[in-house]
Tab-separated table of C-alpha atoms in Angstrom:
chain	number	residue	atom	x	y	z
K	131	MET	CA	-56.434	3.071	-11.019
K	132	ASN	CA	-59.316	0.570	-11.623
K	133	ALA	CA	-62.584	0.394	-9.619
K	134	THR	CA	-64.070	-2.729	-7.970
K	135	GLN	CA	-67.719	-3.826	-8.471
K	136	ASP	CA	-68.836	-1.826	-5.433
K	137	GLY	CA	-67.293	1.344	-6.861
K	138	THR	CA	-64.306	1.585	-4.553
K	139	ALA	CA	-60.904	2.196	-5.972
K	140	ARG	CA	-58.661	-0.736	-6.545
K	141	VAL	CA	-55.201	-0.216	-4.986
K	142	PRO	CA	-52.426	-1.714	-7.134
K	143	ALA	CA	-50.476	-4.442	-5.377
K	144	GLN	CA	-47.003	-3.366	-4.440
K	145	ALA	CA	-44.103	-5.641	-5.216
K	146	PRO	CA	-42.456	-6.851	-2.036
K	147	GLU	CA	-39.240	-4.977	-1.204
K	148	LYS	CA	-36.223	-6.961	-2.238
K	149	VAL	CA	-34.160	-8.097	0.750
K	150	PRO	CA	-30.405	-7.954	0.195
K	151	GLU	CA	-28.857	-11.360	-0.158
K	152	LYS	CA	-27.266	-12.552	3.055
K	153	VAL	CA	-23.523	-13.184	2.764
K	154	PRO	CA	-22.501	-16.507	4.302
K	155	LEU	CA	-19.995	-16.237	7.162
K	156	ARG	CA	-17.568	-18.448	5.229
K	157	ARG	CA	-17.409	-15.840	2.432
K	158	TRP	CA	-16.596	-13.023	4.884
K	159	LEU	CA	-13.914	-15.244	6.411
K	160	GLY	CA	-12.528	-15.660	2.887
K	161	VAL	CA	-12.399	-11.899	2.441
K	162	GLY	CA	-10.701	-11.698	5.822
K	163	ALA	CA	-8.054	-14.233	4.666
K	164	VAL	CA	-7.344	-12.042	1.592
K	165	ALA	CA	-7.090	-9.012	3.877
K	166	ALA	CA	-4.620	-10.921	6.054
K	167	GLY	CA	-2.581	-11.500	2.919
K	168	THR	CA	-2.403	-7.761	2.173
K	169	PHE	CA	-1.444	-7.221	5.828
K	170	ALA	CA	1.459	-9.636	5.490
K	171	MET	CA	2.604	-8.315	2.151
K	172	VAL	CA	2.683	-4.638	3.234
K	173	THR	CA	4.331	-5.568	6.506
K	174	LEU	CA	7.035	-7.481	4.645
K	175	GLU	CA	7.558	-4.722	2.054
K	176	GLN	CA	8.170	-2.002	4.618
K	177	LEU	CA	9.591	-4.046	7.532
K	178	PRO	CA	13.210	-3.133	6.639
K	179	VAL	CA	12.369	0.557	7.381
K	180	GLY	CA	12.595	-0.121	11.117
K	181	LEU	CA	15.552	-2.549	10.878
K	182	LEU	CA	17.998	-0.809	8.522
K	183	SER	CA	20.537	-0.033	11.226
K	184	SER	CA	20.540	-3.589	12.557
K	185	VAL	CA	20.794	-5.200	9.106
K	186	GLY	CA	23.511	-2.818	7.972
K	187	SER	CA	25.559	-3.449	11.102
K	188	ASP	CA	25.215	-7.241	10.930
K	189	LEU	CA	25.945	-7.559	7.207
K	190	HIS	CA	28.552	-4.788	7.133
K	191	VAL	CA	26.867	-2.357	4.737
K	192	SER	CA	25.930	1.318	5.174
K	193	GLU	CA	22.392	2.407	5.963
K	194	GLY	CA	22.152	3.846	2.462
K	195	VAL	CA	23.013	0.504	0.880
K	196	ALA	CA	20.692	-1.290	3.305
K	197	GLY	CA	17.915	0.860	1.852
K	198	LEU	CA	18.087	-1.369	-1.223
K	199	MET	CA	16.007	-3.818	0.811
K	200	VAL	CA	13.101	-1.457	0.044
K	201	THR	CA	14.215	-0.467	-3.452
K	202	VAL	CA	14.610	-3.976	-4.955
K	203	PRO	CA	11.162	-5.390	-4.106
K	204	GLY	CA	9.552	-2.055	-5.042
K	205	LEU	CA	11.087	-2.188	-8.538
K	206	VAL	CA	10.113	-5.805	-9.016
K	207	ALA	CA	6.585	-5.211	-7.700
K	208	SER	CA	6.126	-2.285	-10.101
K	209	ALA	CA	6.716	-4.652	-12.994
K	210	ALA	CA	4.841	-7.609	-11.531
K	211	ALA	CA	1.643	-5.660	-10.833
K	212	PRO	CA	0.654	-5.118	-14.489
K	213	LEU	CA	2.515	-8.081	-16.036
K	214	LEU	CA	1.642	-10.993	-13.743
K	215	PRO	CA	-2.167	-10.839	-14.453
K	216	VAL	CA	-1.296	-10.993	-18.162
K	217	ALA	CA	1.179	-13.877	-17.674
K	218	ILE	CA	-1.081	-16.171	-15.592
K	219	ARG	CA	-3.922	-15.900	-18.090
K	220	ARG	CA	-6.541	-18.579	-17.194
K	221	LEU	CA	-5.083	-19.962	-13.961
K	222	ASP	CA	-7.493	-20.266	-11.030
K	223	ARG	CA	-6.973	-17.166	-8.925
K	224	ARG	CA	-7.329	-19.125	-5.700
K	225	HIS	CA	-4.280	-21.155	-6.626
K	226	VAL	CA	-2.373	-18.036	-7.698
K	227	LEU	CA	-2.976	-16.255	-4.349
K	228	ILE	CA	-1.903	-19.323	-2.410
K	229	GLY	CA	1.222	-19.605	-4.553
K	230	LEU	CA	2.119	-15.923	-4.029
K	231	ILE	CA	1.826	-16.173	-0.238
K	232	SER	CA	3.872	-19.389	-0.321
K	233	LEU	CA	6.516	-17.524	-2.297
K	234	MET	CA	6.507	-14.829	0.369
K	235	VAL	CA	7.082	-17.474	3.085
K	236	VAL	CA	10.068	-18.914	1.169
K	237	ALA	CA	11.520	-15.439	0.599
K	238	ASN	CA	11.264	-14.629	4.320
K	239	ILE	CA	13.112	-17.823	5.296
K	240	LEU	CA	15.836	-17.051	2.781
K	241	THR	CA	16.099	-13.521	4.186
K	242	ALA	CA	16.434	-14.805	7.734
K	243	LEU	CA	19.163	-17.234	6.685
K	244	ALA	CA	21.039	-14.840	4.413
K	245	PRO	CA	24.818	-15.015	5.121
K	246	ASP	CA	25.537	-11.814	3.167
K	247	PHE	CA	23.740	-8.791	1.727
K	248	GLY	CA	23.755	-10.124	-1.846
K	249	THR	CA	21.787	-13.229	-0.830
K	250	LEU	CA	19.369	-11.034	1.133
K	251	LEU	CA	18.699	-8.893	-1.956
K	252	ALA	CA	17.997	-12.001	-3.990
K	253	ALA	CA	15.379	-13.003	-1.431
K	254	ARG	CA	13.867	-9.503	-1.565
K	255	PHE	CA	13.566	-9.916	-5.365
K	256	LEU	CA	11.171	-12.821	-4.713
K	257	VAL	CA	9.336	-10.611	-2.207
K	258	GLY	CA	8.703	-8.100	-5.004
K	259	ILE	CA	7.039	-10.690	-7.232
K	260	GLY	CA	4.753	-11.687	-4.403
K	261	ILE	CA	3.828	-8.110	-3.494
K	262	GLY	CA	3.101	-6.960	-7.038
K	263	GLY	CA	1.132	-10.041	-7.999
K	264	PHE	CA	-0.914	-10.201	-4.808
K	265	TRP	CA	-1.850	-6.513	-4.898
K	266	ALA	CA	-2.842	-6.760	-8.575
K	267	MET	CA	-5.487	-9.371	-7.810
K	268	ALA	CA	-6.474	-9.035	-4.151
K	269	ALA	CA	-9.206	-6.427	-4.522
K	270	GLY	CA	-10.795	-8.148	-7.528
K	271	ILE	CA	-10.756	-11.495	-5.754
K	272	ALA	CA	-12.391	-10.142	-2.610
K	273	VAL	CA	-15.341	-8.610	-4.423
K	274	ARG	CA	-16.026	-11.888	-6.248
K	275	LEU	CA	-16.741	-13.503	-2.939
K	276	VAL	CA	-19.746	-11.350	-2.052
K	277	PRO	CA	-22.885	-10.014	-3.796
K	278	SER	CA	-22.900	-6.515	-5.223
K	279	HIS	CA	-24.419	-4.797	-2.170
K	280	ALA	CA	-21.539	-6.014	0.001
K	281	VAL	CA	-18.739	-5.052	-2.419
K	282	PRO	CA	-17.867	-1.693	-0.733
K	283	LYS	CA	-17.489	-3.391	2.629
K	284	ALA	CA	-15.395	-6.209	1.135
K	285	THR	CA	-13.131	-3.752	-0.615
K	286	ALA	CA	-12.683	-1.701	2.555
K	287	LEU	CA	-11.841	-4.856	4.491
K	288	THR	CA	-9.317	-5.976	1.889
K	289	PHE	CA	-7.406	-2.712	1.852
K	290	GLY	CA	-7.838	-2.387	5.588
K	291	GLY	CA	-5.140	-5.071	5.778
K	292	ALA	CA	-2.662	-2.565	4.392
K	293	THR	CA	-3.676	0.055	6.956
K	294	ALA	CA	-3.370	-2.476	9.753
K	295	ALA	CA	0.157	-3.336	8.543
K	296	ASN	CA	1.236	0.260	9.009
K	297	VAL	CA	-0.364	0.413	12.471
K	298	LEU	CA	0.487	-3.043	13.806
K	299	GLY	CA	2.625	-5.157	11.463
K	300	ILE	CA	5.579	-2.865	10.807
K	301	PRO	CA	5.872	-1.547	14.391
K	302	ALA	CA	5.453	-5.049	15.829
K	303	GLY	CA	8.143	-6.411	13.463
K	304	THR	CA	10.450	-3.507	14.413
K	305	LEU	CA	9.846	-4.188	18.097
K	306	ILE	CA	10.521	-7.934	17.679
K	307	GLY	CA	13.743	-7.129	15.837
K	308	SER	CA	14.900	-4.655	18.496
K	309	LEU	CA	14.145	-7.041	21.357
K	310	THR	CA	15.645	-10.138	19.706
K	311	ASP	CA	17.303	-10.067	16.254
K	312	TRP	CA	16.267	-8.682	12.873
K	313	ARG	CA	16.273	-12.222	11.473
K	314	ILE	CA	13.634	-13.267	14.017
K	315	ALA	CA	11.387	-10.459	12.737
K	316	PHE	CA	11.424	-11.943	9.252
K	317	VAL	CA	10.855	-15.463	10.624
K	318	SER	CA	7.774	-14.128	12.424
K	319	VAL	CA	6.288	-12.863	9.166
K	320	ALA	CA	7.041	-16.236	7.547
K	321	VAL	CA	5.094	-18.028	10.280
K	322	LEU	CA	2.187	-15.632	9.748
K	323	GLY	CA	2.352	-16.465	6.037
K	324	LEU	CA	1.970	-20.189	6.727
K	325	PHE	CA	-1.264	-19.530	8.631
K	326	ILE	CA	-2.545	-17.342	5.761
K	327	VAL	CA	-1.778	-20.117	3.216
K	328	GLY	CA	-3.904	-22.480	5.300
K	329	ALA	CA	-6.718	-19.909	5.625
K	330	LEU	CA	-6.804	-19.233	1.874
K	331	ALA	CA	-6.837	-22.932	1.034
K	332	ALA	CA	-9.642	-23.631	3.498
K	333	LEU	CA	-11.868	-20.600	2.907
K	334	LEU	CA	-11.578	-19.571	-0.749
K	335	PRO	CA	-13.765	-21.340	-3.317
K	336	PRO	CA	-12.497	-22.060	-6.840
K	337	LEU	CA	-12.015	-18.723	-8.608
K	338	PRO	CA	-11.653	-19.338	-12.327
K	339	ALA	CA	-10.249	-16.515	-14.419
K	340	GLY	CA	-12.583	-14.247	-16.351
K	341	ASP	CA	-11.513	-12.374	-19.469
K	342	ALA	CA	-7.734	-12.304	-19.866
K	343	VAL	CA	-6.081	-9.014	-19.012
K	344	ARG	CA	-4.394	-7.415	-22.031
K	345	LEU	CA	-1.514	-4.974	-22.177
K	346	ARG	CA	-3.389	-2.804	-24.688
K	347	ALA	CA	-5.817	-1.639	-22.004
K	348	LEU	CA	-2.935	-0.370	-19.879
K	349	GLY	CA	-1.578	1.715	-22.782
K	350	GLU	CA	-4.997	3.200	-23.507
K	351	GLN	CA	-5.240	4.553	-19.946
K	352	LEU	CA	-1.934	6.337	-20.287
K	353	ARG	CA	-3.518	8.458	-23.036
K	354	VAL	CA	-6.187	9.805	-20.622
K	355	PRO	CA	-4.913	13.156	-19.256
K	356	ALA	CA	-6.602	12.886	-15.871
K	357	VAL	CA	-5.237	9.359	-15.325
K	358	ARG	CA	-1.710	10.564	-16.206
K	359	THR	CA	-2.104	13.338	-13.641
K	360	GLY	CA	-3.192	10.873	-10.988
K	361	ILE	CA	-0.224	8.615	-11.739
K	362	LEU	CA	2.152	11.605	-11.553
K	363	ALA	CA	0.632	12.633	-8.222
K	364	THR	CA	1.126	9.091	-6.907
K	365	PHE	CA	4.720	9.024	-8.065
K	366	PHE	CA	5.717	12.399	-6.553
K	367	LEU	CA	3.909	11.835	-3.252
K	368	VAL	CA	5.127	8.283	-2.688
K	369	SER	CA	8.694	8.734	-3.888
K	370	GLY	CA	9.070	11.891	-1.780
K	371	ASN	CA	7.622	10.227	1.257
K	372	PHE	CA	9.802	7.093	1.015
K	373	ALA	CA	12.970	9.023	0.214
K	374	ALA	CA	12.699	10.201	3.818
K	375	PHE	CA	10.612	7.505	5.545
K	376	THR	CA	12.949	4.696	4.552
K	377	PHE	CA	15.458	6.326	6.893
K	378	VAL	CA	13.041	7.248	9.678
K	379	ASN	CA	14.972	5.055	12.137
K	380	PRO	CA	18.261	6.992	11.891
K	381	LEU	CA	16.332	10.265	11.503
K	382	LEU	CA	14.577	9.785	14.834
K	383	ARG	CA	17.809	8.797	16.538
K	384	GLU	CA	20.332	11.159	14.987
K	385	VAL	CA	18.219	14.261	14.221
K	386	ALA	CA	15.544	14.142	16.925
K	387	GLY	CA	17.839	12.561	19.539
K	388	LEU	CA	15.502	9.702	20.477
K	389	PRO	CA	16.804	6.367	21.854
K	390	LYS	CA	16.977	3.327	19.614
K	391	ASN	CA	14.494	1.320	21.689
K	392	ALA	CA	11.860	4.045	21.237
K	393	VAL	CA	11.604	3.672	17.450
K	394	GLY	CA	9.190	0.684	17.457
K	395	GLY	CA	6.697	2.488	19.686
K	396	LEU	CA	6.998	5.722	17.674
K	397	LEU	CA	6.240	3.839	14.447
K	398	LEU	CA	3.117	2.525	16.163
K	399	LEU	CA	2.168	6.146	16.886
K	400	PHE	CA	2.931	7.039	13.255
K	401	GLY	CA	0.605	4.238	12.081
K	402	ALA	CA	-2.196	5.309	14.384
K	403	ALA	CA	-1.928	8.833	13.030
K	404	GLY	CA	-2.026	7.318	9.503
K	405	ILE	CA	-5.392	5.694	10.226
K	406	ALA	CA	-6.775	9.050	11.387
K	407	GLY	CA	-5.355	10.678	8.262
K	408	ASN	CA	-7.002	8.049	6.070
K	409	PHE	CA	-10.454	8.756	7.452
K	410	LEU	CA	-9.928	12.513	7.514
K	411	ALA	CA	-8.876	12.499	3.871
K	412	GLY	CA	-11.872	10.286	3.000
K	413	THR	CA	-14.171	12.884	4.519
K	414	MET	CA	-12.499	15.731	2.625
K	415	LEU	CA	-12.592	13.828	-0.687
K	416	SER	CA	-16.385	13.858	-0.751
K	417	ARG	CA	-16.224	17.657	-0.958
K	418	ASP	CA	-13.221	18.452	-3.132
K	419	ILE	CA	-10.698	15.852	-4.341
K	420	ARG	CA	-8.249	18.387	-5.768
K	421	ARG	CA	-8.100	20.406	-2.557
K	422	THR	CA	-7.623	17.213	-0.560
K	423	ILE	CA	-4.598	16.108	-2.553
K	424	LEU	CA	-3.110	19.610	-2.393
K	425	THR	CA	-3.623	19.706	1.404
K	426	VAL	CA	-1.975	16.314	1.829
K	427	SER	CA	1.009	17.181	-0.403
K	428	LEU	CA	1.652	20.636	1.094
K	429	THR	CA	1.348	19.364	4.674
K	430	LEU	CA	3.747	16.483	3.969
K	431	ALA	CA	6.264	18.731	2.216
K	432	ALA	CA	6.160	21.204	5.094
K	433	VAL	CA	6.753	18.476	7.665
K	434	LEU	CA	9.816	17.148	5.877
K	435	ALA	CA	11.282	20.600	5.212
K	436	LEU	CA	10.805	21.688	8.837
K	437	PHE	CA	12.020	18.458	10.457
K	438	PRO	CA	15.701	19.483	10.590
K	439	LEU	CA	14.658	22.652	12.420
K	440	ILE	CA	11.611	21.979	14.603
K	441	GLY	CA	12.294	18.234	14.860
K	442	ALA	CA	15.870	18.580	16.081
K	443	ASN	CA	14.792	17.602	19.614
K	444	PRO	CA	12.644	14.743	21.047
K	445	VAL	CA	9.480	16.735	21.542
K	446	GLY	CA	9.554	18.420	18.163
K	447	GLY	CA	10.549	15.202	16.454
K	448	VAL	CA	7.601	13.252	17.888
K	449	ALA	CA	5.145	16.065	17.136
K	450	LEU	CA	6.224	16.252	13.484
K	451	LEU	CA	6.149	12.435	13.212
K	452	VAL	CA	2.490	12.494	14.191
K	453	VAL	CA	1.677	15.139	11.543
K	454	TRP	CA	3.743	13.104	9.081
K	455	GLY	CA	1.606	10.079	9.800
K	456	LEU	CA	-1.632	12.098	9.356
K	457	ALA	CA	-0.498	13.334	5.942
K	458	PHE	CA	0.840	9.942	4.830
K	459	GLY	CA	-2.430	8.250	5.776
K	460	GLY	CA	-4.257	10.418	3.270
K	461	ILE	CA	-2.067	9.480	0.273
K	462	PRO	CA	-3.460	6.076	-0.875
K	463	VAL	CA	-7.182	6.955	-0.557
K	464	SER	CA	-6.684	10.336	-2.213
K	465	VAL	CA	-4.755	9.252	-5.309
K	466	GLN	CA	-6.831	6.084	-5.740
K	467	THR	CA	-10.063	8.085	-5.627
K	468	TRP	CA	-8.670	10.467	-8.271
K	469	ILE	CA	-7.781	7.433	-10.471
K	470	LEU	CA	-11.227	5.832	-10.099
K	471	ARG	CA	-13.018	9.072	-10.951
K	472	SER	CA	-10.748	9.629	-13.939
K	473	ALA	CA	-11.391	6.162	-15.425
K	474	PRO	CA	-14.824	4.950	-14.290
K	475	ASP	CA	-15.104	2.519	-17.192
K	476	ALA	CA	-11.614	1.115	-16.972
K	477	ALA	CA	-10.943	1.023	-13.268
K	478	GLU	CA	-8.982	-2.246	-13.281
K	479	ALA	CA	-6.482	-1.146	-15.914
K	480	ALA	CA	-6.013	2.314	-14.377
K	481	THR	CA	-5.628	0.830	-10.916
K	482	ALA	CA	-2.986	-1.623	-12.175
K	483	LEU	CA	-1.000	1.299	-13.600
K	484	ASN	CA	-1.340	3.236	-10.357
K	485	THR	CA	-0.247	0.219	-8.298
K	486	SER	CA	2.790	-0.187	-10.559
K	487	LEU	CA	3.807	3.478	-10.157
K	488	PHE	CA	3.139	3.304	-6.395
K	489	ASN	CA	5.681	0.488	-6.023
K	490	LEU	CA	8.115	2.087	-8.462
K	491	ALA	CA	7.955	5.302	-6.430
K	492	ILE	CA	8.705	3.417	-3.210
K	493	ALA	CA	11.740	1.830	-4.880
K	494	LEU	CA	13.144	4.962	-6.455
K	495	GLY	CA	12.432	7.085	-3.378
K	496	ALA	CA	14.392	4.640	-1.238
K	497	LEU	CA	17.155	4.428	-3.856
K	498	PHE	CA	17.737	8.146	-4.185
K	499	GLY	CA	17.324	8.612	-0.462
K	500	GLY	CA	20.105	6.049	0.070
K	501	LEU	CA	22.375	7.892	-2.325
K	502	VAL	CA	21.823	11.143	-0.475
K	503	VAL	CA	22.478	9.477	2.907
K	504	ASP	CA	25.724	7.900	1.746
K	505	HIS	CA	27.126	10.800	-0.257
K	506	LEU	CA	25.671	13.958	1.239
K	507	ALA	CA	23.936	13.979	4.633
K	508	LEU	CA	21.136	12.195	6.465
K	509	ARG	CA	19.158	15.445	6.704
K	510	GLY	CA	19.353	15.736	2.908
K	511	VAL	CA	16.656	13.064	2.450
K	512	LEU	CA	14.166	15.337	4.145
K	513	TRP	CA	14.771	18.136	1.665
K	514	LEU	CA	14.811	15.707	-1.255
K	515	GLY	CA	11.442	14.307	-0.128
K	516	ALA	CA	9.922	17.765	0.276
K	517	ALA	CA	11.060	18.826	-3.204
K	518	LEU	CA	9.608	15.716	-4.842
K	519	ILE	CA	6.284	16.090	-3.035
K	520	LEU	CA	5.914	19.661	-4.221
K	521	GLY	CA	5.763	18.176	-7.738
K	522	THR	CA	2.350	16.789	-6.802
K	523	SER	CA	1.040	20.206	-6.044
K	524	VAL	CA	2.148	21.520	-9.453
K	525	ALA	CA	0.721	18.548	-11.355
K	526	VAL	CA	-2.682	18.508	-9.598
K	527	SER	CA	-3.219	22.289	-9.545
K	528	ARG	CA	-2.788	22.456	-13.335
K	529	ALA	CA	-4.818	19.339	-14.159
K	530	ARG	CA	-8.387	19.013	-15.312
K	531	GLN	CA	-10.206	15.949	-14.106
K	532	ASN	CA	-12.901	14.120	-16.131
């Protein structure tokens, strides 16, 4: 510290505190448009869950075969998630997102017009391309729209679209289908997609590609033990959940004895419980990520195993459905947090792998669940789901995270 001529101490000048850059409203609206895209994609992916009985009856297929409406796009999305970013190389990401939502609109219209189940599955193939591609890029696009200090908020908003789909989109689509016709439910999502195309075109700036994504980075992440554990946890949790949840409509009607017109409202209740489970798991993750995943997996396995017993009446069925929603809500945030902590320097590649396995697990869970429903018994999907989910507990309890 220097002295002035009169002997008093000279106080060093302090640099003015840096004020965070203000994010223009238009950029937040752009993030909101991307979030609306995730809302539409997740709604479309899981909308058949609430409409299986109606589709099967109209197109003369069993509920197990109708479950292929979930299996086919899940398989396609699991391949599209890692491969599409490699294939599109230097294309402007704004144009790619608009193209993927447009593809979703076309697929919905084809679904609504499908004269037979084969045509419907072809339309769901297109849905899978849209889902996998959009999810692979949505989070990265959103964070490019805002400065670094606003990235966490932008990421939360983007993935909040998926949560909102479970709470509003899927139950609303199921309700529309039950009040009118299942084809009208798909038309409604197509109309929403047209609005999202307009919003993306109006609000997103040009988004030129950065460094091209390479397949080598994906393979490198598979050699990281903690990443492999996270992917295994994702696969067991999600496949076990969707082996049963794909058939939640007939489960609520035939096992719990609830009326058909109650399913839409109960799925809304399930989604609300899922939001609570998401925040509860987020709080627990800050203390112990391993314990959080074990709690989610054991709770979910217990719910499915006990459903044929405790849930064999309306009161017990609704109560277990709420606990099911709480546990399900904790899955995405738990496994994604494990992945990010396991690969802090390669988050994009590790997340692409996890997204791929997430969709593959949805597809295979629905597929094997359908086989059980058609060849064994409806209640069998509950025990299949519980057994698969217990695999998560084994994998995570033995793993060592980075």
